[in-house]
Amino acid sequence: MKPSNPGVLVGVVVVFAVVTWGFLQGAYSGLPQVPWTAIPTFVLLAIGEAYTGWMTRARINRKEGTTPPEPLVVARLAALAKATATAAAGLAGVFAGFFIHTLGMFDIPGPRQDALVAAGSLVSAVLLVCAALYLEYCCRVPEDKNKPNQWSA
């Protein structure tokens, strides 16, 4: 499994933002307000994934007081991290599209609240992407220091 490419994740954010912004051009007035509940949900998920990454890295590096992790568990955590990063990037794009659309109507109370909630949700979704990339990084197998480098002569 290859590591997630941050450039692809940025592309997902941009595509979802453009599509959402385009959709909102004609449909915004008929939609309910953006729910604020995504903000604490994404923050809690980010904290959980970052902590899991930190603990997994300690176990992989055989820190004192830890047991080595099962390889299948680490593979599942890496798959979870890749899926979370992609999904959170898509949701960040949706909230970015909402924010961009409502930014022009900031003087109206309803759209102003949507813009603020969308901005907070966007930041928390980006935080979740970062935590997922950290978890994915923590699932890597450390290099063997006794094994010669493939580039050495």
mmCIF file of N, CA and C in Angstrom, residues 11 33 65 73 82 88 90 101:
data_model
loop_
_atom_site.group_PDB
_atom_site.id
_atom_site.type_symbol
_atom_site.label_atom_id
_atom_site.label_comp_id
_atom_site.label_asym_id
_atom_site.label_seq_id
_atom_site.Cartn_x
_atom_site.Cartn_y
_atom_site.Cartn_z
ATOM 1 N N GLY A 11 -6.285 18.166 -4.216
ATOM 2 C CA GLY A 11 -7.136 18.116 -5.402
ATOM 3 C C GLY A 11 -8.560 17.723 -5.058
ATOM 4 N N GLN A 33 -29.825 25.356 7.480
ATOM 5 C CA GLN A 33 -28.537 25.913 7.899
ATOM 6 C C GLN A 33 -27.503 24.802 8.102
ATOM 7 N N GLY A 65 7.684 -0.860 28.099
ATOM 8 C CA GLY A 65 6.337 -0.983 28.636
ATOM 9 C C GLY A 65 5.267 -1.226 27.589
ATOM 10 N N VAL A 73 -3.291 -5.603 12.569
ATOM 11 C CA VAL A 73 -3.876 -4.427 13.213
ATOM 12 C C VAL A 73 -3.270 -3.157 12.628
ATOM 13 N N LYS A 82 -5.955 6.066 5.570
ATOM 14 C CA LYS A 82 -6.119 6.468 4.172
ATOM 15 C C LYS A 82 -7.575 6.830 3.881
ATOM 16 N N ALA A 88 -12.276 12.996 4.804
ATOM 17 C CA ALA A 88 -12.189 14.311 5.444
ATOM 18 C C ALA A 88 -11.807 15.385 4.432
ATOM 19 N N GLY A 90 -12.715 15.368 1.270
ATOM 20 C CA GLY A 90 -13.957 15.632 0.557
ATOM 21 C C GLY A 90 -14.895 16.527 1.363
ATOM 22 N N HIS A 101 -19.313 30.369 -0.885
ATOM 23 C CA HIS A 101 -20.614 30.860 -1.358
ATOM 24 C C HIS A 101 -21.221 31.867 -0.388
#
